[in-house]
Backbone as a ProteinNet text record, in pm:
[ID]
protein_1_A
[PRIMARY]
MNSSRAEDLASYSAPAVREGIQGIVSLAYSVDANGHPFHINLVLPLTDSLNSAAADMLQNTTFEVPSNWVANGGPTLRYQYREQYSMLRTGEHVDLDTEADIVITAKGSP
[TERTIARY]
1320.1	1347.1	1429.6	1546.8	1628.1	1624.3	1642.9	1663.3	1778.9	1823.9	1919.4	1857.1	1896.9	1875.5	1983.6	1946.9	2051.3	2032	2138.8	2118.1	2069	1962.3	1894.3	1774.1	1740.9	1647.7	1520.8	1464.7	1350.2	1383.6	1295	1326.4	1198	1215.3	1116.5	1100.4	1006.4	1019.4	1005.5	1036.7	1065.8	917.5	799.8	685.5	620.3	653.1	593	651	791.5	860.8	799.2	782	742.2	589.6	511.2	373.7	364.4	451.4	478.1	376.7	396.1	326.1	372.6	313.7	346.5	274.8	337.3	229.4	289.8	202.8	235.3	185.6	275	258	261.4	159.8	163.6	150.3	227.9	219.3	211.5	132.9	119.8	204.1	288.5	335.1	399.1	427.1	484.5	619.3	687.7	864.2	863.6	903.3	928.8	1040.8	1065	1178.4	1317.3	1330.9	1466.9	1469.3	1362.8	1371.6	1303.6	1274.5	1218.2	1089.4	1035	896.5	823.4	687.7	608.9	455.9	363.3	215.2	213	276.9	272.1	165.5	84.4	-45.1	-24.5	-63.2	-100.7	-218.3	-182	-271.1	-337.9	-240.3	-247.9	-173.1	-231.5	-165.4	-159.5	-69	-53.9	-55.7	51	54.7	116.5	91.8	134.5	308.1	367.7	524	575.1	504.4	548.1	507.7	389.8	346	455.5	482	592.2	716.8	774.8	883.4	894.1	794.4	796.4	778.2	706.7	717.8	845.5	901.7	1019	1138.7	1122	1204.6	1175.3	1059	1021.7	1077.6	1043.3	1072	1242.3	1305.4	1465.6	1539.3	1431.2	1475.4	1497	1589.9	1616.6	1615.1	1512.6	1517.3	1612.1	1668.1	1708.8	1613.1	1608.5	1491.9	1541.4	1516.6	1575.4	1541.8	1646.2	1613.8	1493.8	1423.3	1274.9	1137.7	1183.6	1107.5	971.4	987.5	881.5	791.9	875.1	819.5	711.8	771.3	711.1	582.4	578	485	496.7	627.7	681.5	595.7	620.7	563.6	398.2	339.8	193	179.1	267.1	232.7	239.6	180.9	152	232	279.8	356.8	319.6	334.7	304.6	419.2	457.2	575.7	506.9	565.6	515.6	640	606.5	713	645.1	718.8	647.5	770.9	674.5	736.5	688.9	824.2	813.1	884.2	829.4	918.1	966.5	1102.7	1168.6	1210.5	1192.5	1275.6	1359.5	1463.9	1558.5	1519.7	1578	1552.7	1408.5	1370.9	1248.8	1278.7	1213	1224.4	1083.6	1099.9	1004.2	942.2	783	701.3	709.6	768.3	791.4	663.4	622.6	518.7	583.3	510.7	610.5	570.9	494	474	550.3	609.3	674.5	790.8	822.6	968	1066.7	1049	1121.9	1089.6	1168.5	1128.4	1217.3	1134.2	1213.4	1164.6	1305.1	1254.4	1331.8	1254.8	1329.1	1343.2	1453.2	1500.7	1489.9	1475.7	1440.9	1293.7	1256.2	1134.2	1109.6	954.9	922.8	920.2
202	204.9	336.3	327.4	430.4	456.7	598.2	643.8	709.3	714.2	792.8	885.4	1027.7	1079	1149	1184.7	1267.4	1383.4	1472.8	1651	1689.1	1794.2	1888.3	1829.6	1727.4	1668.2	1740.7	1771.9	1870.1	1996.4	2050.9	2203.7	2305.3	2406.1	2511	2573.6	2544.1	2586.3	2720	2777.1	2912.6	2968.2	2926.6	2981	2978.1	2868.5	2880.9	3000.3	3008.2	3125.4	3256.2	3266.9	3392.6	3435.7	3323.7	3343.3	3358.3	3316.8	3317.6	3187	3101.2	2987.9	2896.5	2872.3	2815.7	2703.2	2604.4	2507.6	2364.1	2267.9	2124.2	2026.7	1956.3	1858.4	1699.5	1656.9	1509	1405.9	1308.6	1171.9	1038.1	947.8	827.6	722.1	611.6	505.7	395.6	306.6	174.9	173.3	67.7	41.6	-115	-137.4	-255.6	-334.7	-455.9	-530.8	-493.7	-386.8	-346.9	-186.7	-157.9	-22.2	96	57.6	170.5	193.9	334.2	357.3	311.9	258.9	236.8	279.9	277.9	310	446.3	560.1	675.8	768.6	796.1	865.9	1003.5	1106.5	1222.5	1246.3	1278	1318.9	1440.7	1540.3	1668.6	1765.5	1781.4	1876.7	2010.1	2055.1	2194.3	2272	2254.1	2306.3	2196.7	2176.1	2072.4	2053	2178.9	2192.5	2116	2192.9	2138.3	1977.1	1940	1810.5	1723.5	1759	1677.4	1677.4	1797.6	1782.6	1693	1702.7	1621.2	1462.1	1433.3	1306.6	1244.4	1337.2	1314.6	1298.2	1395.4	1370.3	1213.7	1164.1	1038.2	939.4	961.8	835.6	813.9	934.4	889.2	870.9	832.6	789.2	635.4	578.5	449.3	408.4	332.4	294.7	176.9	169.6	46.6	-28.6	-149.3	-237.5	-393.3	-440.9	-557.1	-661	-761.3	-866.6	-941.3	-962.2	-995.7	-919.2	-805.4	-728.6	-784.8	-853	-910.2	-994.2	-1103.3	-1214.1	-1165.9	-1021.3	-957.5	-862.7	-865	-788.9	-650.8	-599.6	-471.4	-407.4	-458.9	-393.6	-355.1	-429.3	-410.4	-286.5	-235.6	-117.5	17.4	110.7	234.3	346.9	442.7	542.5	686.7	806.9	915.6	1013.5	1075	1150.6	1314.6	1414.5	1543.1	1639.6	1737.2	1804.6	1961.6	2032.9	2200.5	2275.8	2362	2456.5	2617.1	2693.7	2809.6	2928	3061.7	3155.3	3223.5	3238.3	3359.9	3481.7	3592.8	3681.3	3755.9	3806.8	3849.1	3868.2	3806.9	3816.5	3758.5	3672	3597	3442.2	3386.6	3224.8	3157.8	3021.3	2955.9	2891.9	2884.4	2819.7	2675.8	2579.4	2431.3	2368.8	2301.9	2213.5	2072.4	2031.4	1953.8	1803.5	1812.3	1669.1	1658.2	1753.3	1761.4	1670.1	1602.8	1535.7	1616.1	1685.4	1798	1948.2	2028.4	2176.3	2231.2	2283.8	2355.1	2480.9	2584.6	2711	2791.7	2905.9	3017.5	3113	3186.4	3324.9	3439.7	3555.9	3645.4	3689.1	3799.7	3814	3755.8	3716.1	3631	3727.2
1933.6	1804.7	1764.7	1710.3	1685.6	1560.9	1526.4	1379.1	1352	1214.3	1165.4	1041.5	1069.2	929.7	851.1	736.3	672	712	718.4	750.1	654.2	695.7	611.1	490.2	524.4	425.7	442.1	559.7	578.7	531.3	439.7	424.9	447.6	466.8	495.5	334.4	253.5	117.1	88.3	3.8	-17.3	-24.8	-93.2	-102.9	43.3	110.3	265.3	343.8	322.5	405.5	344.5	227.8	155	212.2	232.5	283.8	438.3	499.3	644.5	713.8	641.1	674.7	808.3	885.7	1025.5	1053.4	1128.4	1190	1162.5	1189.2	1222.2	1126.2	1056.1	960.5	1044	1031	1120.4	1030.2	1026.9	952.1	1030.5	990.2	1052.3	967.5	1017.5	930.2	1009.9	942.1	1006.3	942.6	1010.3	993	943.9	828.1	781.5	860.7	791.8	849.2	840.9	750.1	706	775.6	865.6	913.3	835.6	743.8	631.3	652.3	652.3	672	549.4	582.1	470.6	539.1	413.6	433.3	522.6	456.6	509.5	474.5	595.5	565.9	630	568.4	604.7	710.2	824.2	930.3	966.3	962.5	976.2	872.5	758.9	666.7	677.9	614.7	608.1	493.1	411.8	271	182.5	50	-30.2	-19	-10.5	-21	113.8	236.9	343.5	379.6	332.4	347.8	293	162.2	82.9	150.8	204.8	266	396	473.9	603.9	564.7	447.4	399.1	331.9	263.5	228.5	338.2	433.1	552.5	614.6	645.3	698.7	613.7	489.7	382	371.6	399	405.3	533.7	621.9	747.4	762.2	835.4	848.4	988.2	1025.9	1188.9	1223.4	1321.2	1369.8	1448	1396.8	1442.1	1509.3	1603.6	1661.4	1595	1574.2	1508.8	1517.1	1613.5	1630.9	1568.4	1533.7	1476.8	1425.9	1296.7	1236.1	1307.5	1394.2	1460.2	1591.9	1642	1745.3	1689.2	1546.9	1484.8	1437.8	1476.3	1460.7	1330.8	1201.3	1066.7	1104.5	1186.4	1200.4	1299.6	1373.3	1459.9	1373.5	1411.2	1356.5	1454.7	1382.7	1469.1	1409.9	1485.9	1436.1	1451.9	1317.2	1322.8	1299.3	1400.2	1381.8	1346.1	1247	1202.7	1225.7	1308.5	1331.9	1242.6	1179.4	1087.3	1164	1182.3	1275	1191	1195.4	1132.9	1254.1	1238.6	1350.2	1289.3	1359.3	1317.8	1396.3	1413.6	1490.4	1621.6	1741.9	1850.3	1908.5	1808.8	1845.8	1908	1954.4	1988.2	1969.1	1929.2	1878.1	2001.5	2013.4	2099.9	2057.7	2133.1	2070.1	2101	2015.8	2045.4	2104.1	2201.1	2278.5	2219.1	2112.1	2050.5	1930.8	1890.4	1772.4	1769.5	1662.7	1667.5	1606.3	1514.2	1470.7	1456.7	1450.5	1431.2	1336.6	1232.8	1123.2	1123	1137.7	1155.4	1005.5	1001.4	880.8	968	932.2	988.7	925.9	938.1	855.3	843.4	760	701.5	593.9	595.8	475.9	347.5
[MASK]
++++++++++++++++++++++++++++++++++++++++++++++++++++++++++++++++++++++++++++++++++++++++++++++++++++++++++++++

């Protein structure tokens, strides 16, 4: 299953940057016959603003599904989406979570 996303839908909210909040948001979801995520559930929360940003990113994703997706039970399957939020200061690098589907970084001081 492939996906396509509009650029920059996920964001590191200004309050989260100011507070230096870092971590993972994890969501569980299914994909309908048209490739749209549904039954999106928060599995691992972080903050309200980052939880919402991750859910918005997923909600605005369209997956390419095969023509036999429904016949093969595709919409009954569950998937997990993980978004990592990390703060970077000049000269630093982020330690990536190997399970993260996307990494959002903020540069500079909070």
